[in-house]
Amino acid sequence: MDKEILYQKFNYILDKNLIDEISEVGIFKSFSKDDIIIDINQPMLHIPLLLSGNIKILREDDEGNDLLIYFLEAGETCTMSLTCCMGTSKSKIRAVAEQDSTLIMIPVQKMQEWFHINESWRNFILESYQTRFDEMLDAIDSIAFLKMDERLYKYLVNKAMLNDSDTILIKHQDIAEDLHSSRVVISRLLKQLENEKKIQLGRNKIKILPT
């Protein structure tokens, strides 16, 4: 079943021979929601290709608090882990399953080998770098230029799009941790957004209202 998902997600991205080789050398793994997939300072021996589910990529400050950098969807890989692999260093990010997720882990040596000999893999990696770079710039812009209520609303809309649903199942504390804020501030801003008819609050769920 995992091999079928691999073909479905990457058939139009990578050539068939490479997909066959990935399925032979890769390790299929499943993770439950909130499982840590890659942790900070973990030696990077494999890179992940996400087959199903969603993953959030986090950075950690000096006090041990997490800051959301970007989300990964099925059919994508984490370029921050790629960078660590290319330098054979330890992970500088934490990857956490946003939903139940399945991945295939590819040995670092193969990733480097394919980059030099396989055009479809090289294009996939370079396009992944560009996508993640744009998302990190967007995250920096949000922190630097948007007020917290605007960041919060953008965060909620992005999560709704990611989950393909206008209703998000999430606790206020989880949002606060992702946005590097406090639960009290987030709860107040959520109520403000509800008063502005942008969202509808429920018990551990938030519905994005049409604008």
PDB file of N, CA and C in Angstrom, residues 3 41 50 100 172 193 198:
ATOM      1  N   LYS A   3       3.871   1.554  -1.107  1.00  0.00           N
ATOM      2  CA  LYS A   3       4.528   1.677  -2.401  1.00  0.00           C
ATOM      3  C   LYS A   3       3.580   2.278  -3.435  1.00  0.00           C
ATOM      4  N   ASN A  41      19.140  18.630  16.749  1.00  0.00           N
ATOM      5  CA  ASN A  41      20.430  17.992  17.069  1.00  0.00           C
ATOM      6  C   ASN A  41      20.469  16.501  16.767  1.00  0.00           C
ATOM      7  N   LEU A  50       7.289  12.910   2.208  1.00  0.00           N
ATOM      8  CA  LEU A  50       5.986  12.764   2.842  1.00  0.00           C
ATOM      9  C   LEU A  50       4.985  12.164   1.858  1.00  0.00           C
ATOM     10  N   ASP A 100      -1.873  12.182  11.410  1.00  0.00           N
ATOM     11  CA  ASP A 100      -1.280  10.865  11.170  1.00  0.00           C
ATOM     12  C   ASP A 100      -0.629  10.897   9.791  1.00  0.00           C
ATOM     13  N   HIS A 172      -6.425  26.338  21.813  1.00  0.00           N
ATOM     14  CA  HIS A 172      -5.835  27.674  21.833  1.00  0.00           C
ATOM     15  C   HIS A 172      -4.360  27.608  22.225  1.00  0.00           C
ATOM     16  N   LEU A 193     -11.579  38.115  16.391  1.00  0.00           N
ATOM     17  CA  LEU A 193     -11.861  37.667  15.026  1.00  0.00           C
ATOM     18  C   LEU A 193     -13.292  37.152  14.900  1.00  0.00           C
ATOM     19  N   LYS A 198     -15.168  36.793  11.153  1.00  0.00           N
ATOM     20  CA  LYS A 198     -14.190  36.096  10.315  1.00  0.00           C
ATOM     21  C   LYS A 198     -14.112  34.611  10.660  1.00  0.00           C
TER      22      LYS A 198
END
